[in-house]
Coordinates of C-alpha atoms and ligand atoms in Angstrom, one line a residue:
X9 CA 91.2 105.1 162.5
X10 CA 92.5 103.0 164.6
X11 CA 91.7 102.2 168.3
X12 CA 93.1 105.5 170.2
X13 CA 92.3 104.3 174.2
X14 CA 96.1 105.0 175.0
X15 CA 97.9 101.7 176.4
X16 CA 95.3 99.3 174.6
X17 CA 97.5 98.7 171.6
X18 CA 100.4 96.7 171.0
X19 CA 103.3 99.3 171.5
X20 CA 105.9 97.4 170.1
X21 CA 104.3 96.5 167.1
X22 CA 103.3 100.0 166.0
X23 CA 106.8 101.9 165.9
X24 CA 106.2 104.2 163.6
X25 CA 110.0 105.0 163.7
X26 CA 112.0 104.1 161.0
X27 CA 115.8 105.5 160.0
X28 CA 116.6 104.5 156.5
X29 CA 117.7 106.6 152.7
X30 CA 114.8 107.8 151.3
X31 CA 112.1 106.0 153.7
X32 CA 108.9 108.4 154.5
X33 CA 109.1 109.5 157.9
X34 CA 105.9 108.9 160.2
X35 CA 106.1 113.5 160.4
X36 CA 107.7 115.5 157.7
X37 CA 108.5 118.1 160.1
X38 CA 110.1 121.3 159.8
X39 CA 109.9 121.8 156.0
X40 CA 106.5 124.0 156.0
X41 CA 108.6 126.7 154.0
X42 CA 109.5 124.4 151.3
X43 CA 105.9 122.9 151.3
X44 CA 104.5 126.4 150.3
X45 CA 107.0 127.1 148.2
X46 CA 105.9 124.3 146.0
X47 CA 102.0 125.0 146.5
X48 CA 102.8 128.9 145.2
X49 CA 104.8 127.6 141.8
X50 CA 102.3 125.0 141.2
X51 CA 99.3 127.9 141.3
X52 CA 101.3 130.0 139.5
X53 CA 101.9 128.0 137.1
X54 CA 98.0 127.4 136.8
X55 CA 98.0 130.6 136.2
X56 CA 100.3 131.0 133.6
X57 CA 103.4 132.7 135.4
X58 CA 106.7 131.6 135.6
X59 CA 108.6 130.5 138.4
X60 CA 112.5 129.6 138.8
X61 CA 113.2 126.0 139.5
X62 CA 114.8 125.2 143.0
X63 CA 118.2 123.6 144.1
X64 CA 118.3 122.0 147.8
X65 CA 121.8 121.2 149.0
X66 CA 122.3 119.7 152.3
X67 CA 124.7 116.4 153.7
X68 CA 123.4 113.0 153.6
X69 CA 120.4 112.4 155.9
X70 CA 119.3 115.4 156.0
X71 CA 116.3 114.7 154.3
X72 CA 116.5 115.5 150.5
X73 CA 115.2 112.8 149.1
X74 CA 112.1 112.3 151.1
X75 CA 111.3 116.2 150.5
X76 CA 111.7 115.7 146.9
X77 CA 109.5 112.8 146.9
X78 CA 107.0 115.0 149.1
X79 CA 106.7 117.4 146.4
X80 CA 106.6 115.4 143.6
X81 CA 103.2 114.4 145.2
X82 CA 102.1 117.9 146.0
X83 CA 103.3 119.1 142.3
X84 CA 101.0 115.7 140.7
X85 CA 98.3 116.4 142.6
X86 CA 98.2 119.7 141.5
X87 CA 97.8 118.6 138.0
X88 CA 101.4 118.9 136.8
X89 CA 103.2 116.5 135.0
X90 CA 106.2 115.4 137.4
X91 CA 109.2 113.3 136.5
X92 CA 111.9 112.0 139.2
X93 CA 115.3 110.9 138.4
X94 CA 118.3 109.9 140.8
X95 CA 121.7 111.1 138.6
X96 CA 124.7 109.0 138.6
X97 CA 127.4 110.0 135.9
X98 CA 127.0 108.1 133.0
X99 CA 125.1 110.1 130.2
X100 CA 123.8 107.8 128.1
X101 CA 121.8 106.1 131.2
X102 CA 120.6 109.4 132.4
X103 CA 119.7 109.9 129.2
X104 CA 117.5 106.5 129.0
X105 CA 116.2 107.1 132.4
X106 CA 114.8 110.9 131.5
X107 CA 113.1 110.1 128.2
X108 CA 111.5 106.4 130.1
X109 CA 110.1 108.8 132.8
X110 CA 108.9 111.3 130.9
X111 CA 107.4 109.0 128.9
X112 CA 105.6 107.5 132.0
X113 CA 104.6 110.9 133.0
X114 CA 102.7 111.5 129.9
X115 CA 101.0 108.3 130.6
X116 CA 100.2 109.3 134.0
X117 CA 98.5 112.3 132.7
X118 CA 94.5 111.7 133.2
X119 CA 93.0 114.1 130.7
X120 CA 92.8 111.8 127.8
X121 CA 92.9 114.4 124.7
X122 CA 96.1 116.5 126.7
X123 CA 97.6 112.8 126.9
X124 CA 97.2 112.1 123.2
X125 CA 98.8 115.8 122.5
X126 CA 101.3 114.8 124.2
X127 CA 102.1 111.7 122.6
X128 CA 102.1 113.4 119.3
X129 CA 104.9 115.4 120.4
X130 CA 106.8 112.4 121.6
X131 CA 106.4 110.3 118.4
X132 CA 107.0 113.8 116.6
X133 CA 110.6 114.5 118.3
X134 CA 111.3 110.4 117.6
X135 CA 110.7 110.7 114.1
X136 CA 112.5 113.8 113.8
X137 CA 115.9 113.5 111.4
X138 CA 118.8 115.3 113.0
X139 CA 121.3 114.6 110.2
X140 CA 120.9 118.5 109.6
X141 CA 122.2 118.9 112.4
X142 CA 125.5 116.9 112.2
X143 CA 125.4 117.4 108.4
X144 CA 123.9 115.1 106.4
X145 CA 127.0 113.1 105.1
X146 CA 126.7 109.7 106.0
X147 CA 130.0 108.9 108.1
X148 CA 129.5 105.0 110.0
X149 CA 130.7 105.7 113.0
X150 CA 131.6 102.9 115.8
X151 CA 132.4 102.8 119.1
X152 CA 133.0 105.7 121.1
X153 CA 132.3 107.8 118.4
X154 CA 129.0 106.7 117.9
X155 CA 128.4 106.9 121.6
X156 CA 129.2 110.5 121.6
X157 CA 127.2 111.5 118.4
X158 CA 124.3 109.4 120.7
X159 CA 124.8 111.5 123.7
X160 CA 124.9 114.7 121.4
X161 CA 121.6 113.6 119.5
X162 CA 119.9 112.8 122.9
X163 CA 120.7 116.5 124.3
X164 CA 118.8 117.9 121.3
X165 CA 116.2 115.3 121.2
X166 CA 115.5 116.0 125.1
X167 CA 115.6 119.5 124.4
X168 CA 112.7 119.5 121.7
X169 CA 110.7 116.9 123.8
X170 CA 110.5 119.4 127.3
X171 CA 109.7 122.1 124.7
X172 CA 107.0 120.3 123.4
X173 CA 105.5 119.1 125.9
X174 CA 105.7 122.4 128.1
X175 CA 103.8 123.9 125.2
X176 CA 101.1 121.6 125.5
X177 CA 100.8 121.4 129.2
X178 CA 101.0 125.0 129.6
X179 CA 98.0 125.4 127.3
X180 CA 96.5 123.7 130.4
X181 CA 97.6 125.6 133.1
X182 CA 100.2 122.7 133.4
X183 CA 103.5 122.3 133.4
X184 CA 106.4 119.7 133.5
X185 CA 108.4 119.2 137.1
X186 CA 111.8 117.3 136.9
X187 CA 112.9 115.9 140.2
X188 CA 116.7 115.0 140.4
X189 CA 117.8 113.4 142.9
X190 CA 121.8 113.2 144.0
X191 CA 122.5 116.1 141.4
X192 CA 126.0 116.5 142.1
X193 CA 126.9 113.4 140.4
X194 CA 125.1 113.9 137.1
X195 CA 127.7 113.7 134.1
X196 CA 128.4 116.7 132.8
X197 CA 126.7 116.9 129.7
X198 CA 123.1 115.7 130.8
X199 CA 123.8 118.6 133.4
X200 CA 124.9 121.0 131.0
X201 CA 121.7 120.1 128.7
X202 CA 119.2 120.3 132.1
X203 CA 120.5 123.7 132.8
X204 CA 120.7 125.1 129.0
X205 CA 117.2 123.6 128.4
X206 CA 115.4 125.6 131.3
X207 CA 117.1 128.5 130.6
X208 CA 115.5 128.2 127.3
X209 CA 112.2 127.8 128.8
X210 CA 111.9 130.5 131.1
X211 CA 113.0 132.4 127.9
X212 CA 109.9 131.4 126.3
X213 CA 107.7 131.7 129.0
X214 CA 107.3 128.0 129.3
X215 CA 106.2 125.9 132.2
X216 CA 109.3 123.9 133.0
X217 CA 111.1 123.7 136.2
X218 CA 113.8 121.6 138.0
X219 CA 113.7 120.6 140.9
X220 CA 117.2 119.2 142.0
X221 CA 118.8 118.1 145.3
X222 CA 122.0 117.1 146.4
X223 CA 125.2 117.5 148.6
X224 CA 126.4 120.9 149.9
X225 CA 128.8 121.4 146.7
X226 CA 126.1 121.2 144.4
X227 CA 125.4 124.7 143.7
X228 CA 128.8 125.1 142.8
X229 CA 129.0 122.1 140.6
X230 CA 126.0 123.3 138.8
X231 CA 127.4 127.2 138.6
X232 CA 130.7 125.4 136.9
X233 CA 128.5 124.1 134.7
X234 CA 127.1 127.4 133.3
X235 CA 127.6 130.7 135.1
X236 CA 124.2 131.5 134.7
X237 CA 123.3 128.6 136.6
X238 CA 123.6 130.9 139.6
X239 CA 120.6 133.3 138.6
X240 CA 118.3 130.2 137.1
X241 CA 117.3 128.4 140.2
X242 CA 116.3 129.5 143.6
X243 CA 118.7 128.3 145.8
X244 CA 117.6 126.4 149.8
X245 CA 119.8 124.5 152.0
X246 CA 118.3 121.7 153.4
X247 CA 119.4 121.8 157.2
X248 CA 119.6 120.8 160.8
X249 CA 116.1 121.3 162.4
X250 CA 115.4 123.6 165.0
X251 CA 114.3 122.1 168.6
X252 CA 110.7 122.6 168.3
X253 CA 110.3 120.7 164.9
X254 CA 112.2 118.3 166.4
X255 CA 110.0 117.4 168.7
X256 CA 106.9 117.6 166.9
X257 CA 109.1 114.8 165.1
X258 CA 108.6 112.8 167.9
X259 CA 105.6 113.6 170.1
X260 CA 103.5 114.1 166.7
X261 CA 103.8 110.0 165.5
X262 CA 103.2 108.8 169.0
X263 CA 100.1 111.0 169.2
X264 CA 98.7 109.9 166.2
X265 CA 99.1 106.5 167.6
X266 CA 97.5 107.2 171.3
X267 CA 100.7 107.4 172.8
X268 CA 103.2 110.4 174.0
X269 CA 106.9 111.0 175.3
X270 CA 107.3 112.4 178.9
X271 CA 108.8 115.9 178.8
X272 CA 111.9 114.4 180.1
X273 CA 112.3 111.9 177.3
X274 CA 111.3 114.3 174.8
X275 CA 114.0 116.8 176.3
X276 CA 116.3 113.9 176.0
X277 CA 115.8 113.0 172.5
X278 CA 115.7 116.4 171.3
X279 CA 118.9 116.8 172.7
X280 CA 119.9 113.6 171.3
X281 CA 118.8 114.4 167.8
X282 CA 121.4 117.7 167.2
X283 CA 118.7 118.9 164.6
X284 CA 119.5 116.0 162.5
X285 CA 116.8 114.3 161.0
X286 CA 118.2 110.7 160.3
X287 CA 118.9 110.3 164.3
X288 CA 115.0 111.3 164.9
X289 CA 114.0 108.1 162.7
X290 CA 117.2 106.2 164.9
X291 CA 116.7 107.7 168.3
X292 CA 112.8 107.4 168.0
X293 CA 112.9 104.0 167.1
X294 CA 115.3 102.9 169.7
X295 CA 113.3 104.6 172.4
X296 CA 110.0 103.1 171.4
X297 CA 111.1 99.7 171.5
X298 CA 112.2 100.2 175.2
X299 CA 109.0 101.7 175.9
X300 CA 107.0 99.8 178.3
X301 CA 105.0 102.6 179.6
X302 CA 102.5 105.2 178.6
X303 CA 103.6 107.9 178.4
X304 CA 107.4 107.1 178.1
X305 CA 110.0 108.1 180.3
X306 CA 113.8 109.2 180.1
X307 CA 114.6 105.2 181.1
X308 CA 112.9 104.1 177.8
X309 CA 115.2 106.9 175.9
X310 CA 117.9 106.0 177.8
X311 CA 117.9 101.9 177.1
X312 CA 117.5 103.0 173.8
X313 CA 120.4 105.3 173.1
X314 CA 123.1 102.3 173.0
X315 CA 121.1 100.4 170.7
X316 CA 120.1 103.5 168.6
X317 CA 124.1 104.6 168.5
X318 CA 125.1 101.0 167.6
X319 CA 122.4 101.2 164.4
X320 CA 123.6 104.4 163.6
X321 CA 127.2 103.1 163.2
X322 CA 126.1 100.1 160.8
X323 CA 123.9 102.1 159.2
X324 CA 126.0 105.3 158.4
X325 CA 129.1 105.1 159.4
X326 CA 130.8 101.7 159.6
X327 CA 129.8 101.2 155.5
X328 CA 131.8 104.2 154.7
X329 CA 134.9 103.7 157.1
X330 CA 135.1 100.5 155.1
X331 CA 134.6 101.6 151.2
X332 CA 137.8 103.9 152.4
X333 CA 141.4 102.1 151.2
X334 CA 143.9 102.4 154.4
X335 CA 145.6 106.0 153.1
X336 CA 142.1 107.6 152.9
X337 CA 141.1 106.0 156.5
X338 CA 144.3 108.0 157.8
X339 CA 143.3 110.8 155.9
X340 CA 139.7 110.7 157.4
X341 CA 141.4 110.1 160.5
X342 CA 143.6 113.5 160.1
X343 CA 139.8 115.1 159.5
X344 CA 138.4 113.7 162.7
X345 CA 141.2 114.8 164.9
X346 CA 140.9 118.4 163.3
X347 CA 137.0 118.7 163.9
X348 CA 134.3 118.6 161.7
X349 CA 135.9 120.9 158.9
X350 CA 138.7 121.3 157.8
X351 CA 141.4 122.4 155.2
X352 CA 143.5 120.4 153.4
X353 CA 146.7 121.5 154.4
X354 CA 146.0 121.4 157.9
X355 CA 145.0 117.6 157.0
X356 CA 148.6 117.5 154.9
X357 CA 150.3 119.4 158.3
X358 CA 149.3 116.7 160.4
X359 CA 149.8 113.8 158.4
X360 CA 153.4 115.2 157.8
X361 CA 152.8 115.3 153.7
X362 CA 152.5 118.1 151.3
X363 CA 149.0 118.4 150.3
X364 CA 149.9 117.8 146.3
X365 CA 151.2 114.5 148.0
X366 CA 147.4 113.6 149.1
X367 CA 146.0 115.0 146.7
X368 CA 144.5 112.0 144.7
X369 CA 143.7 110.1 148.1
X370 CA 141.4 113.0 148.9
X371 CA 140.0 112.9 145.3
X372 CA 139.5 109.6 145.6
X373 CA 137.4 110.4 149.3
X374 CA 135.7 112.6 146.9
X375 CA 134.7 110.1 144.6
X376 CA 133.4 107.5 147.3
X377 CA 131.2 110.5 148.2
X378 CA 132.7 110.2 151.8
X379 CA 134.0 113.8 151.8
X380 CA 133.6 116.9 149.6
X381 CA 135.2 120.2 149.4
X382 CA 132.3 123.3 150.8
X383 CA 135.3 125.5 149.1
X384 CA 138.6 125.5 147.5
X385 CA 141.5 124.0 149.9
X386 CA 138.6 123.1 152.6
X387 CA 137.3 119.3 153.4
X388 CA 134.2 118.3 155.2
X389 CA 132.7 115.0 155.7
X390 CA 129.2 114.2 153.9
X391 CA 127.8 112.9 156.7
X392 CA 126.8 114.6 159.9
X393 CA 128.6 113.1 163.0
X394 CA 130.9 111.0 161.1
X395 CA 133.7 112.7 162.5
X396 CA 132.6 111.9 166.1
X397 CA 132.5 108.5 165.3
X398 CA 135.8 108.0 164.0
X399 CA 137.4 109.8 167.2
X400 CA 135.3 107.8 169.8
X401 CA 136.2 103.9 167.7
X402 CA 139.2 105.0 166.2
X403 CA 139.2 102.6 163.7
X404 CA 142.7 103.5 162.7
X405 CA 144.6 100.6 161.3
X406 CA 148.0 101.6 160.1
X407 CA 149.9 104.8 160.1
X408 CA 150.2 106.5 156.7
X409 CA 154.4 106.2 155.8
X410 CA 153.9 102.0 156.2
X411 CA 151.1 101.9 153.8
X412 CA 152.8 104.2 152.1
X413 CA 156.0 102.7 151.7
Ligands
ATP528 N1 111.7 116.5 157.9 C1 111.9 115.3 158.4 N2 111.3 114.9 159.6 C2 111.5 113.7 160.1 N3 112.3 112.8 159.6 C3 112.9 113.0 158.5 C4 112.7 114.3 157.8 N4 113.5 114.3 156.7 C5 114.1 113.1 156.6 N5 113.7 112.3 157.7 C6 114.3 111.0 157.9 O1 115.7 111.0 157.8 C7 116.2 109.9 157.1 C8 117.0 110.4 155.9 O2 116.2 111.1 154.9 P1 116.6 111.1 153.4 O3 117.0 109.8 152.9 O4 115.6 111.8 152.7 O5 117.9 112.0 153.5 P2 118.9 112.5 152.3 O6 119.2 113.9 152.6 O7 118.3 112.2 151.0 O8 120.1 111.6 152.5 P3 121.2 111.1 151.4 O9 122.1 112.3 151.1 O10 122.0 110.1 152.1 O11 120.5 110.6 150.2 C9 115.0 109.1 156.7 O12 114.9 108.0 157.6 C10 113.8 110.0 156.8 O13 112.6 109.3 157.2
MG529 MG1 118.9 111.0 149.4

């Protein structure tokens, strides 16, 4: 390790801060819960018993992906096969993206005679016929006909592969993990096929699990997908942090490093943070780079904080004001005056519309993935604090009837 004589190293340099999608904070903190959780399926599924797979929902930056990533490593270096995949809504790429990792995970696998099992069922399932299937007559199909018999052929294709190889690995004590990232948006038939196919195998005692993440509407989006959806996974939400955790996420980095916060600056930047992990990478960072003592004080937090909140609106806010056409800024503008939830007709009240009226603008908000709806008639914004940050720039450009009109 490094030198630890505390004020010998080059502060700035070392910042071990860093606020960013998917980036690996310096201290997973808080998430010990979900860490066993993931330890127990893995030895149970050395074991031979089954397990339900696990949905996490939670708003952007609250640390999904970087969870998921954690326990893909915990899950492969427990000796299962893992696979991650970020959705996005167009089948046939999800398709291609599920059958190229799997097929990377079998690589991956370091027992060479499991591997070459494994690779027997792969070649098996792509040299499989599934005329029967369809029936055999020979139609030519074109365009988006043929795309759809491809889609239809890669959900029973898929399905026979993750039986396969679930077979195998299980003989092993193994099993096969499949990480999806951003669940929400995955079209609805690779969805439908995910959720059918581990049904199937928990039917046949088979070592398969899910692991999926994604905004707070997921487990609705997944329910609406199959009913039984509801019973098949363990559900978590992935939440604000509690104060202590916090400041492990703090003090914890600068330890490790020879350095610590004052308990003023750390009362500061816990108070700062609101629980939310994205401003402990943004705050943390902001405050070490005004740091010119050890320990550092409030006045480093302090210089910090305009800096930090400036960051915080390029980084998070400002991109997603902007992807917004002028009738869903004033719509996002109605939001932020109302609070931080809200329903739609108290959105329609104030903008002096009927909410049929706005309905497409706020499916198009929807879409952009700025807001989503937690339940029927109600809107909330995806991102923790954006509705703060509208109120304090108001970035308002025009009213609503002269776009409108
Ligand atoms: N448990 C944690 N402790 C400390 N920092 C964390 C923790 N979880 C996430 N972070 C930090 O918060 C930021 C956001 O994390 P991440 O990208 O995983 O969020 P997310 O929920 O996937 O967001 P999005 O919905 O936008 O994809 C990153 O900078 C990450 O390092
Ligand atoms: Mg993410």
């Amino acid at each position: 390790m490094m030198e630890t004589d505390a004020g010998t190293l080059p502060l700035h340099a070392l910042n071990p801060f860093m606020p960013g999608a998917g980036k690996q904070p310096p201290e997973l903190v808080g998430r010990a819960q979900d860490l066993s959780l993931m330890e127990r399926m893995t030895t149970r599924t050395k074991l031979g018993l089954l397990d339900r797979g696990v949905i996490y929902s939670g708003l952007r930056g609250m640390g999904k992906t970087v969870l998921l990533l954690k326990l893909g490593a915990m899950a492969a270096e427990a000796g299962m096969a893992t696979v991650q995949i970020e959705a996005n809504g167009d089948a046939e790429a999800e398709y291609d993206e599920l059958f190229r990792e799997i097929s990377l995970a079998v690589m991956r696998v370091r027992k060479a005679d499991l591997r070459r099992r494994l690779s027997d069922v792969f070649a098996h399932v792509e040299s499989i016929s599934l005329d029967f299937v369809f029936g055999s007559a020979k139609v030519e199909l074109g365009g988006e006909a043929a795309t759809k018999r491809g889609v239809q052929t890669s959900s029973y294709r898929l399905e026979l592969l993750i039986e396969g190889l679930s077979e195998e690995l299980g003989k092993e004590g193994s099993g096969l993990f499949l990480f999806v990232d951003e669940f929400q948006d995955m079209s609805v038939e690779v969805m439908a096929t995910l959720i059918v196919v581990q049904h199937k195998m928990g039917q046949r005692n088979l070592p398969f699990y899910i692991i999926g993440a994604g905004l707070p509407n997921l487990p609705g989006v997944l329910t609406k997908s199959r009913s039984y959806a509801e019973r098949l996974f363990e559900y978590r939400v992935i939440g604000r942090l509690d104060d202590a955790a916090v400041a492990d996420g703090f003090q914890k980095p600068a330890n490790e490093l020879g350095y610590a916060f004052d308990d003023e600056a750390l009362s500061r930047l816990v108070e700062l943070s609101t629980g939310y992990p994205y401003f402990i990478q943004a705050y943390g960072k902001a405050a070490w780079d005004a740091a010119d003592s050890n320990p550092i004080t409030v006045a480093a937090v302090r210089r910090g904080e305009p800096v930090a909140r400036a960051e915080l609106d390029r980084g998070l806010y400002i991109s997603r004001w902007q992807r917004a056409t002028p009738l869903g800024r004033e719509y996002l503008a109605a939001m932020a005056a109302i609070g931080e939830s809200c329903t739609s007709a108290q959105v329609a009240k104030r903008l002096n519309r009927s909410a049929s009226d706005l309905s497409s603008i706020r499916l198009s908000l929807i879409e952009l993935g700025l807001i989503y709806a937690p339940e029927r008639g109600r809107v909330s914004f995806t991102v923790p604090g954006m509705d703060e940050f509208i109120r304090r720039s108001e970035p308002v450009e025009n009213q609503l009837h002269d776009s409108a009109a």
